CSV table of C-alpha atoms in Angstrom, one decimal:
chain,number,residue,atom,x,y,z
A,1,UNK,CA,-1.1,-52.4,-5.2
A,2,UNK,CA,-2.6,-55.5,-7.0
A,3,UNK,CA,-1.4,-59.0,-8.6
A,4,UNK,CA,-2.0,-59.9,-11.9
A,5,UNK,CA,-1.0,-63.0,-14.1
A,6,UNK,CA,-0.7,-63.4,-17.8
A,7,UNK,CA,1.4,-65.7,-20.2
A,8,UNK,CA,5.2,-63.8,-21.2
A,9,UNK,CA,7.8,-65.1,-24.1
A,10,UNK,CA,11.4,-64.7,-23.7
A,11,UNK,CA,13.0,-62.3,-26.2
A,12,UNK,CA,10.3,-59.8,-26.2
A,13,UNK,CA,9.6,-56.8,-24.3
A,14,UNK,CA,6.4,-55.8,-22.3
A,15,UNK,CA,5.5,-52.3,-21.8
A,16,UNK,CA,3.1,-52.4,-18.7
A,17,UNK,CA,0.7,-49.2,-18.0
A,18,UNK,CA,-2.3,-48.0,-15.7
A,19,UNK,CA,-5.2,-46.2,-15.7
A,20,UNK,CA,-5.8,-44.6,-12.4
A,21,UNK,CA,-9.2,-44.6,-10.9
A,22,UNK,CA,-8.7,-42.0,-8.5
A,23,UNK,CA,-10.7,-38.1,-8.5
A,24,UNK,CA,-8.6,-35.3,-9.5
A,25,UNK,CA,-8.9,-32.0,-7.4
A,26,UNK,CA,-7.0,-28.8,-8.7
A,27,UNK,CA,-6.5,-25.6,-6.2
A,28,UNK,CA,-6.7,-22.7,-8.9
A,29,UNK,CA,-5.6,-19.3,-7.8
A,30,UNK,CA,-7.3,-16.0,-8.8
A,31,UNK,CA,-6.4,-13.6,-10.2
A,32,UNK,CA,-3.8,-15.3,-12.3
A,33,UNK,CA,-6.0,-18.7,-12.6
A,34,UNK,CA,-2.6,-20.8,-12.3
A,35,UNK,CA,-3.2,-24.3,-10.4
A,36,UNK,CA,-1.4,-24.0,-7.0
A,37,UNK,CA,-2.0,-27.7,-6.5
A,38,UNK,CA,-3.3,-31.0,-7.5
A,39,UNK,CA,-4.0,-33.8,-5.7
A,40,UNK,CA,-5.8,-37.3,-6.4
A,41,UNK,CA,-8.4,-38.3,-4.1
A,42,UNK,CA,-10.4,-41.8,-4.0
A,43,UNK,CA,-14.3,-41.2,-5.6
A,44,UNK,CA,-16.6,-41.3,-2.6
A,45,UNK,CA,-14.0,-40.0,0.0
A,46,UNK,CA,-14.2,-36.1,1.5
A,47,UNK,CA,-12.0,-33.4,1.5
A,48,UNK,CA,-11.2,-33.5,4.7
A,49,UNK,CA,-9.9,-36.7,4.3
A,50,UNK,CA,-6.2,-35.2,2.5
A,51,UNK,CA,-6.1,-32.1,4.4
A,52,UNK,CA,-2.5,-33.4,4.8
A,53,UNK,CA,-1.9,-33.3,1.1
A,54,UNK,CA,-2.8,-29.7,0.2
A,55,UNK,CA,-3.4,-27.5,3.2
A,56,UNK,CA,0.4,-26.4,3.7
A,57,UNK,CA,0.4,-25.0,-0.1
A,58,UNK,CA,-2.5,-22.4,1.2
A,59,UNK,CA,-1.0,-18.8,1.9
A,60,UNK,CA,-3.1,-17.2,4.8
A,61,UNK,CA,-6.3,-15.4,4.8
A,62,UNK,CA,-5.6,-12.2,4.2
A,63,UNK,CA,-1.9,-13.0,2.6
A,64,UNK,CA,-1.9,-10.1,-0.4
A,65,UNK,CA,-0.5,-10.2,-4.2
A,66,UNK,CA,0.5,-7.0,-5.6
A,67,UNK,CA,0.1,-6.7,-8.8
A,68,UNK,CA,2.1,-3.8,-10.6
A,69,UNK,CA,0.7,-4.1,-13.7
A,70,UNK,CA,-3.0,-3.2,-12.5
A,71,UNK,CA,-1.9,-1.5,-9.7
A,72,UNK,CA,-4.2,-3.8,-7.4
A,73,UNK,CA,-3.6,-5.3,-4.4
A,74,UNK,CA,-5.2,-9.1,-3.9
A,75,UNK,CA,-5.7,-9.9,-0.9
A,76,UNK,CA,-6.7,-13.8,-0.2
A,77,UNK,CA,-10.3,-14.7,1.3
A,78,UNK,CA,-9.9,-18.8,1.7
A,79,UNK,CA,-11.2,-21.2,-0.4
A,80,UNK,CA,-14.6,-21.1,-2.9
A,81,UNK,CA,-16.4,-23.0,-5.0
A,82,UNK,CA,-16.9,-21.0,-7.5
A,83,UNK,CA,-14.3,-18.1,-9.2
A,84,UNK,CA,-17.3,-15.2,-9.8
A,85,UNK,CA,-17.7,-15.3,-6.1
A,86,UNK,CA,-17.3,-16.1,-2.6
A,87,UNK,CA,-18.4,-19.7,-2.0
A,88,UNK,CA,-17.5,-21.5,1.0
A,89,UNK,CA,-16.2,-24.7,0.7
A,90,UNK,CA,-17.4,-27.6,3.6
A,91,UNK,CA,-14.3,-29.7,4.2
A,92,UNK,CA,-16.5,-32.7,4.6
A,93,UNK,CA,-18.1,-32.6,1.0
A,94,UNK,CA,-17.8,-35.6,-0.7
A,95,UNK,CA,-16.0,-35.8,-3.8
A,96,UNK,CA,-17.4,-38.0,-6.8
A,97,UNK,CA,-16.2,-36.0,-9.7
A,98,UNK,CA,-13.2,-34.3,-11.1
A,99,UNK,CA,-13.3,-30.6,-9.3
A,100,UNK,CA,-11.6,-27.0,-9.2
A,101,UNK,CA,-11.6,-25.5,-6.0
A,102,UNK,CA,-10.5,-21.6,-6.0
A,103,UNK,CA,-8.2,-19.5,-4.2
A,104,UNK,CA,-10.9,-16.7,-3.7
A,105,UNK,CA,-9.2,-13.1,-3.4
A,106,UNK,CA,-10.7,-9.9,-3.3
A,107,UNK,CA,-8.9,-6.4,-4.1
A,108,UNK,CA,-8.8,-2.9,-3.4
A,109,UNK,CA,-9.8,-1.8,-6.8
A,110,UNK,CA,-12.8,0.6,-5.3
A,111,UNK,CA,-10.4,2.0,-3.1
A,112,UNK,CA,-7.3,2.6,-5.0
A,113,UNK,CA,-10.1,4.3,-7.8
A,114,UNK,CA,-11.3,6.8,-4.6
A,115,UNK,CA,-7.6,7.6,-4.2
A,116,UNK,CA,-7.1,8.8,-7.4
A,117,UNK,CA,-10.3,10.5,-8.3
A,118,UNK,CA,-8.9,12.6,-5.2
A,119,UNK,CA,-5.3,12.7,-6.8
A,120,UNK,CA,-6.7,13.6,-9.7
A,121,UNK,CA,-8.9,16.6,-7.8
A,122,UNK,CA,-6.0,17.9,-5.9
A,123,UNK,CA,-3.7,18.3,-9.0
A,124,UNK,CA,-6.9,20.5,-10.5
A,125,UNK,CA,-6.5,23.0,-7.2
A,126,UNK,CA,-2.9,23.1,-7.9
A,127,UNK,CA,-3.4,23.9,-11.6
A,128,UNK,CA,-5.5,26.8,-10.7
A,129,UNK,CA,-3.8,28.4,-8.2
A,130,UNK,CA,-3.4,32.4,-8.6
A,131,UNK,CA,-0.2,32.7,-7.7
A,132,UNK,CA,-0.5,36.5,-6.8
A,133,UNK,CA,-2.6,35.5,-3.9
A,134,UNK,CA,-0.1,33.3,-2.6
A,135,UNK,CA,3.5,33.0,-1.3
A,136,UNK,CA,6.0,31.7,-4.0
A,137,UNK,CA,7.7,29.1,-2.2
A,138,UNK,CA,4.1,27.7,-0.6
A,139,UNK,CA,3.3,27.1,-4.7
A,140,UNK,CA,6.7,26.2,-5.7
A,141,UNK,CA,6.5,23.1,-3.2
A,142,UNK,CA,2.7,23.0,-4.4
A,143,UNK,CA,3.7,22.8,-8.1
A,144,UNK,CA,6.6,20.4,-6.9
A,145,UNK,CA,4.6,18.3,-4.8
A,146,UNK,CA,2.0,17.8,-7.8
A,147,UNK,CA,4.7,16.8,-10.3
A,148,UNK,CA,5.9,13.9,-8.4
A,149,UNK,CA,2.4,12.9,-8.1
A,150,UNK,CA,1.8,12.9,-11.5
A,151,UNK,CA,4.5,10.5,-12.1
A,152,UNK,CA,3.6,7.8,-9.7
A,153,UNK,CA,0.0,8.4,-10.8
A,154,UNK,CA,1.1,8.5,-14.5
A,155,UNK,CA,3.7,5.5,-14.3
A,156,UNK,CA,3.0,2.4,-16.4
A,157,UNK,CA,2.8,-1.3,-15.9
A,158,UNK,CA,4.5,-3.6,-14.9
A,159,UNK,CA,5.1,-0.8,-12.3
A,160,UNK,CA,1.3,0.8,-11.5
A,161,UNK,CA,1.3,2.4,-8.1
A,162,UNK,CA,-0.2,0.5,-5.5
A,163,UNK,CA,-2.9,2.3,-3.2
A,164,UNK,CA,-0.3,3.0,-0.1
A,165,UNK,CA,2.3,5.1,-2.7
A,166,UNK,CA,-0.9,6.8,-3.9
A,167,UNK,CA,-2.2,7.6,-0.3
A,168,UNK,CA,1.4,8.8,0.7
A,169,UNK,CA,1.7,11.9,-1.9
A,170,UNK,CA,-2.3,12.5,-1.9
A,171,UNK,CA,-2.1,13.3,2.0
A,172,UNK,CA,1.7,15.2,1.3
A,173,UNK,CA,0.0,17.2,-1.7
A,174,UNK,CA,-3.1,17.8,0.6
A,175,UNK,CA,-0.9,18.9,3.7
A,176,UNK,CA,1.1,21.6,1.4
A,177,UNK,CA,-2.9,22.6,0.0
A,178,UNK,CA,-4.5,23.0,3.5
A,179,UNK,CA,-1.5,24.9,4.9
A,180,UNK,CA,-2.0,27.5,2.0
A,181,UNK,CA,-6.2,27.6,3.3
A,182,UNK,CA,-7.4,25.6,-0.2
A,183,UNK,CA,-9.8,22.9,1.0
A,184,UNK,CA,-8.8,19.4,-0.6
A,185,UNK,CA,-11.8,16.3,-0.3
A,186,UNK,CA,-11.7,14.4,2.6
A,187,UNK,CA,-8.9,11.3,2.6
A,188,UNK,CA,-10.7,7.9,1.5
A,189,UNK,CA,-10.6,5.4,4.0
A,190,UNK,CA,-9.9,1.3,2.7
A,191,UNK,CA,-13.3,-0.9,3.9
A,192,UNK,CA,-11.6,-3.9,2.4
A,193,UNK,CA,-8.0,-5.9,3.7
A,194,UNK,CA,-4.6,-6.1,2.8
A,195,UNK,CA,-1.4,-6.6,3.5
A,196,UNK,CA,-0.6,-9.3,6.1
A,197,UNK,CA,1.6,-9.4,8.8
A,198,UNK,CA,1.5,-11.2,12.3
A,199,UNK,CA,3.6,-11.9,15.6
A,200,UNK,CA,0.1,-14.4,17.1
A,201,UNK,CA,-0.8,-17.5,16.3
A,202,UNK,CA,-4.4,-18.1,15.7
A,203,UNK,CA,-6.5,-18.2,18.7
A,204,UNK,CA,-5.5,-14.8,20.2
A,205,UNK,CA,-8.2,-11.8,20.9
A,206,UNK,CA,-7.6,-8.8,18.9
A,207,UNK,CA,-8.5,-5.1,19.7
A,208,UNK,CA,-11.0,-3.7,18.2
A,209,UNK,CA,-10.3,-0.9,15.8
A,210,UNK,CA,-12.0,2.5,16.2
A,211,UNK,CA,-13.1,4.2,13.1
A,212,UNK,CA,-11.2,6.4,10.8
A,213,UNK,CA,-11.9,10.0,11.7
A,214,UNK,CA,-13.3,11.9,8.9
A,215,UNK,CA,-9.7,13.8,8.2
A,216,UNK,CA,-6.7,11.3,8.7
A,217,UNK,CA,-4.0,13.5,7.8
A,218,UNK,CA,-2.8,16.3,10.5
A,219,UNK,CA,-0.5,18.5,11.2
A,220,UNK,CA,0.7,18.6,14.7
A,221,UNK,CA,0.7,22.4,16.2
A,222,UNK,CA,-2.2,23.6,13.6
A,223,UNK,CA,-4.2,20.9,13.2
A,224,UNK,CA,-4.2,19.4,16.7
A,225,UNK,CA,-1.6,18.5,19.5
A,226,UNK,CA,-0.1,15.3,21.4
A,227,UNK,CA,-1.1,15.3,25.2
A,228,UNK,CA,0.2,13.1,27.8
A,229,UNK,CA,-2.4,11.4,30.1
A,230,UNK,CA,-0.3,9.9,32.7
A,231,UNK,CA,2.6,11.9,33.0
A,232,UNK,CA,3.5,10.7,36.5
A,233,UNK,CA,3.2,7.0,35.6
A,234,UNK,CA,5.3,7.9,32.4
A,235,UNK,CA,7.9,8.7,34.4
A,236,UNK,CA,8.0,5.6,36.2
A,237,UNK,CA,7.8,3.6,33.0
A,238,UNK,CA,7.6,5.3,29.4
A,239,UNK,CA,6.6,2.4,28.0
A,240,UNK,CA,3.1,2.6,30.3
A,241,UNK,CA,2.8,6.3,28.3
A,242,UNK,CA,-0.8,6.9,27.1
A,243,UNK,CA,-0.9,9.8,24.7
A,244,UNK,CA,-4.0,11.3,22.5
A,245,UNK,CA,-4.1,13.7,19.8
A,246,UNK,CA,-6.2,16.3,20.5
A,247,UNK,CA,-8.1,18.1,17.1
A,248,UNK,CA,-8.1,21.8,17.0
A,249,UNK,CA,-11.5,21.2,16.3
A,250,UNK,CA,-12.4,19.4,19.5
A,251,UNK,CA,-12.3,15.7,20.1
A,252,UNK,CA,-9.4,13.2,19.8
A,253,UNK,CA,-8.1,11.5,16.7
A,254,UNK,CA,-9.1,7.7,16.5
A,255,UNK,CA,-8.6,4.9,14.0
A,256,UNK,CA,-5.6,5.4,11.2
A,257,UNK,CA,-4.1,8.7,11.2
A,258,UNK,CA,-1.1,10.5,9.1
A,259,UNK,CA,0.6,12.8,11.4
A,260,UNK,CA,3.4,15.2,9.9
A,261,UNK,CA,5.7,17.1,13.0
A,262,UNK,CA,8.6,18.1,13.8
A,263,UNK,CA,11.1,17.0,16.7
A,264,UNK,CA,14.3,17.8,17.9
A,265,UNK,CA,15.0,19.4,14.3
A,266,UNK,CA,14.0,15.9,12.5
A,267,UNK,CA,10.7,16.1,10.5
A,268,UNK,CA,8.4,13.4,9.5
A,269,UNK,CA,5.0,12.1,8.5
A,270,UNK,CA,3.9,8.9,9.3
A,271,UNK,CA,1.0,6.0,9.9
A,272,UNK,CA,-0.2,6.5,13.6
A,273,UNK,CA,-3.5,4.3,15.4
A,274,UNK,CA,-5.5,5.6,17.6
A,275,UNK,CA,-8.2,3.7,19.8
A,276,UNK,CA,-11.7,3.8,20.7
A,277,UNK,CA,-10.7,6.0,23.6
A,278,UNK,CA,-8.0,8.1,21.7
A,279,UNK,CA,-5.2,6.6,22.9
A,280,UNK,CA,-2.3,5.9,20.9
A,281,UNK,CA,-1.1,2.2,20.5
A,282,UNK,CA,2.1,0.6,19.9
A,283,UNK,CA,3.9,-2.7,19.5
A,284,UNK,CA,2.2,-5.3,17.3
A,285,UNK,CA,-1.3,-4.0,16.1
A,286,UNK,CA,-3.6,-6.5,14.7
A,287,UNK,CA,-6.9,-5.3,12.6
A,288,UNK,CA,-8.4,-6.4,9.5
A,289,UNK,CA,-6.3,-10.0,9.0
A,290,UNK,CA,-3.3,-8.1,9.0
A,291,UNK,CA,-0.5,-6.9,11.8
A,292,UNK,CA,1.5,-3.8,11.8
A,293,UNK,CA,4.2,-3.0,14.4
A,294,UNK,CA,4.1,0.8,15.9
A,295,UNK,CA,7.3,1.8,17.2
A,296,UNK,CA,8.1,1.4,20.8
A,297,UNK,CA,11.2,3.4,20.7
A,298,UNK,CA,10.9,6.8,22.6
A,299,UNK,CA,12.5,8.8,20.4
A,300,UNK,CA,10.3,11.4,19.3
A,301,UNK,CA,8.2,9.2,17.0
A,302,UNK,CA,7.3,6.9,19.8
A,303,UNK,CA,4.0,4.9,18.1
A,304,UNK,CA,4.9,5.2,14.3
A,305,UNK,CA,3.7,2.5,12.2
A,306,UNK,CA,7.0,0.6,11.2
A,307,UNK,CA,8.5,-0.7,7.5
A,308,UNK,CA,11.4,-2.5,6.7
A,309,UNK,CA,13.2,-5.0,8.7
A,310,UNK,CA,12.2,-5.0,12.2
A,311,UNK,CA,14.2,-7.2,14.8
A,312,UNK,CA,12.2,-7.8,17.8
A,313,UNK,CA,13.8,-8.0,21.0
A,314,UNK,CA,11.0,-9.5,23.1
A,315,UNK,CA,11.3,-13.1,21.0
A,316,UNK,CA,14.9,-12.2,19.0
A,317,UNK,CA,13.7,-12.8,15.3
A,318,UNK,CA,13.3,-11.0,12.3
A,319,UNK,CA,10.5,-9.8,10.4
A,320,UNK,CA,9.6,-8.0,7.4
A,321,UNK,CA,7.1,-4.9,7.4
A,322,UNK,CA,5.9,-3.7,4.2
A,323,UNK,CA,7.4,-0.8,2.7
A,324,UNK,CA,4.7,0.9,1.7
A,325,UNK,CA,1.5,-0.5,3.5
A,326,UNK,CA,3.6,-1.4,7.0
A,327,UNK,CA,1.9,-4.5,6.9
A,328,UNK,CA,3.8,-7.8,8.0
A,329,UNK,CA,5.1,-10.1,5.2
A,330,UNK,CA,4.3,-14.4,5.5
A,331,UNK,CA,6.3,-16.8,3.0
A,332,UNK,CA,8.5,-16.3,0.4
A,333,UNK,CA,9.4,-12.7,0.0
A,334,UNK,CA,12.2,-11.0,-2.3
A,335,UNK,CA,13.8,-8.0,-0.8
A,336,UNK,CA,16.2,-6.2,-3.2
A,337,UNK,CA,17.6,-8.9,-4.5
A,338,UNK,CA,17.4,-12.0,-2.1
A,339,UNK,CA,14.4,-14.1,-1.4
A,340,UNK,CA,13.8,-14.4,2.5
A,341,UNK,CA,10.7,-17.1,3.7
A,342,UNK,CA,8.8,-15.8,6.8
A,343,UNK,CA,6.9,-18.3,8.4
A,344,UNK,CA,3.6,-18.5,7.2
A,345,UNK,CA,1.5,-20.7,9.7
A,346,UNK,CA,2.2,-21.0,13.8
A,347,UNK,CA,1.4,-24.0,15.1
A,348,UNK,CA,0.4,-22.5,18.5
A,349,UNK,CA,-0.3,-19.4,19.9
A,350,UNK,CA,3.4,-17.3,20.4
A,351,UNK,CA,2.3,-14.1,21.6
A,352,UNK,CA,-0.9,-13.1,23.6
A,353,UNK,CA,-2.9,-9.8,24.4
A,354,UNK,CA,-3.1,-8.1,27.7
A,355,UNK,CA,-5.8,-6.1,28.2
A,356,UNK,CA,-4.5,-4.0,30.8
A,357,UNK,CA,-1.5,-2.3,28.8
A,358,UNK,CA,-3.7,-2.6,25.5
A,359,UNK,CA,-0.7,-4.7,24.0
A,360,UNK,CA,0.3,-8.0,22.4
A,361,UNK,CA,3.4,-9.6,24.7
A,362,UNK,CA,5.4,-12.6,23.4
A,363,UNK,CA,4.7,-15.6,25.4
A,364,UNK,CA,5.5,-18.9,24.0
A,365,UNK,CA,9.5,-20.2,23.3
A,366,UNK,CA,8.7,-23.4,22.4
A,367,UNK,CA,6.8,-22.4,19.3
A,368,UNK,CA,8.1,-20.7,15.8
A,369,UNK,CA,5.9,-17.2,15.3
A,370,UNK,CA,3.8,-16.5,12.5
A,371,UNK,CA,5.8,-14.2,10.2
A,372,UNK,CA,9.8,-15.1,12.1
A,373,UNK,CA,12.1,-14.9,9.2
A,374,UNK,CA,13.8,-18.6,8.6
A,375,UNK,CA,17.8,-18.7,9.1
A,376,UNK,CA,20.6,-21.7,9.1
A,377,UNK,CA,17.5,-24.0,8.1
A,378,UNK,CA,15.5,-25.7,5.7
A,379,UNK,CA,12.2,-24.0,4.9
A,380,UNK,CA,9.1,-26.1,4.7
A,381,UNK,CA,9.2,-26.7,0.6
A,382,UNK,CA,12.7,-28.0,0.8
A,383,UNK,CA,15.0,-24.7,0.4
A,384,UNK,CA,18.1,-24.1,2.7
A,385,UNK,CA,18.4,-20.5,3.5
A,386,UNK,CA,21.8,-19.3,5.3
A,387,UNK,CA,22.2,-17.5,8.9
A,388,UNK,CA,21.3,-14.0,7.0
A,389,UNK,CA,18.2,-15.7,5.4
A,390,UNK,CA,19.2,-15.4,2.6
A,391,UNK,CA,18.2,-18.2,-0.1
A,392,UNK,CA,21.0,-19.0,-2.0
């Protein structure tokens, strides 16, 4: 604000401008390079100083884009200084000139290429397959199996598969392969992140994931079995159940595995973790900036890595699990065709990890978890979305 004075005549008219003297910093997101925001800061004055103005507009670390027309997933690694790499930004730099700062993400690119080099290698075993030295309905689902793997492999842009559709039919074309004794290459595990998902708020330990054994897809009854530790305690309480996998091989399965089985006449292959020790885990799972929830029902498939909606009865909200990767959605997300906004930031810590039971319980009322689905409310950019959700 500022006074000025000058001599005016009636009759005329006065167009009065500005020039402003203030720094302009653009937020520029990769891959797309759009500007997510701008702000103006006074020359001289740091960063940190309009935290306020631009911190909000950040998705979370390890927040993902999915891009169909590549077939990548993005996932997002804070801010950088510079777009060809990761470059740490210190929020007390002072800014004297006009400056980009970069959303920096990185992608599974390396990964998703493994997965199809081994799509691509499985598809070769089914093409050459002597079917004299076979049984015909072991290549007909074979031949079948392949076919629908060419077509996601195959299918164009804007609709490329992402790397979890690619893993799904490279470990269901694999299972039909090793059940017929033809070796397939071992399943590729993902290094990098993606996904994101979350029921903490920042501040909370995490378990430590084990590593990936070197096969992660098995069949239970050939390739291994379940075993209950703690049958007595089980009984008690079957949440308190501890079970392993145990390989045909010898050892237990640890890390990610895809386990196919049947139970009570209902079969199914799913996403199953493992820890250090072998046992199973279930409830919210955190690892790699992203959270998964593995069932807790006791149904047959108790500890199956979740997708869809899940409604949690421990704080009585909604969230959103990824339909492909499992991995818990933050922020605006359109499912069929209604846009949903799942809270992207928790102000405090809502849930908290026990040790003891190996599991994240929900501990805070007073606070809104990361990931709760908004309903009957405003969301933080200004959108009402109804009881259901839904924006309308």
């Amino acid at each position: 604000m500022g006074e000025f004075s000058d001599n005016f005549e009636t009759g005329h008219t006065y167009i009065f401008g500005y020039t402003s003297t203030g720094t302009t910093v653009r937020f520029v997101s990769i891959p797309d390079m759009s500007t997510l925001k701008t702000i103006i800061v006074a020359p001289g004055s740091r960063l940190s100083d309009y935290e306020s103005d631009y911190v909000s507009d950040l998705p979370s670390r390890g927040d993902t884009f999915e891009d169909g027309n590549t077939g990548l997933t993005w996932i997002y690694d804070g801010l950088s200084l510079r777009m060809d790499k990761k470059e740490s930004i210190n929020n007390n730099m002072v800014i004297n000139e006009d400056k980009i700062i970069y959303l920096y993400y990185t992608n599974d690119a390396e990964y998703r290429a493994k997965l199809v080099d081994g799509l691509n290698d499985s598809l070769g075993k089914v093409d050459n397959i002597d079917a004299s030295k076979y049984d015909a309905s072991d290549v007909a689902k074979a031949q079948a199996k392949a076919a629908e793997a060419r077509a996601i492999l195959n299918r164009a842009a804007p609709n490329k598969a992402l790397s979890p559709e690619l893993l799904q039919v490279l470990n269901e074309l694999n299972s039909i392969l090793n059940s017929m004794g033809i070796r397939t290459k071992p399943t590729p595990n993902n290094k990098g992140g993606g996904g994101r998902g979350g029921s903490g708020g920042s501040g909370g330990s995490s378990k430590k994931s084990a590593q990936n054994t070197s096969t992660t897809s098995f069949r239970v009854g050939l390739d291994g079995n379940w075993q209950l530790l703690n049958p007595e305690e089980a009984k008690v309480n079957l949440d308190n159940s501890k079970w392993v996998f145990n390989l045909s091989n010898g050892g237990r399965a640890k890390g990610w595995a895809y386990l196919s089985y049947t139970f009570e006449g209902k079969t199914k292959s799913e996403w199953y973790h493992f820890g250090d020790d072998g046992i199973m885990n279930s409830g919210w799972f955190f690892e790699s900036n992203m959270w998964y929830y593995l069932s807790m029902d006791h149904n047959g498939f108790y500890g199956e890595m979740m997708k869809g909606w899940h409604h949690d009865a421990n704080d009585d909200r909604w969230y959103y699990l990824n339909p492909s990767s499992g991995a818990m959605h933050t922020n605006w997300t359109k499912v069929g065709n209604d846009f949903y906004y799942f809270n992207p930031t928790a102000p405090a810590q809502t849930w908290f990890y026990d040790n003891n039971t190996n599991r994240w319980n929900f501990g805070n009322i007073d606070s809104r978890p990361l990931g709760s689905m908004y309903q009957n409310e405003n969301t933080p950019d200004g959108y009402y979305v109804n009881e259901n959700g839904v924006w309308k």
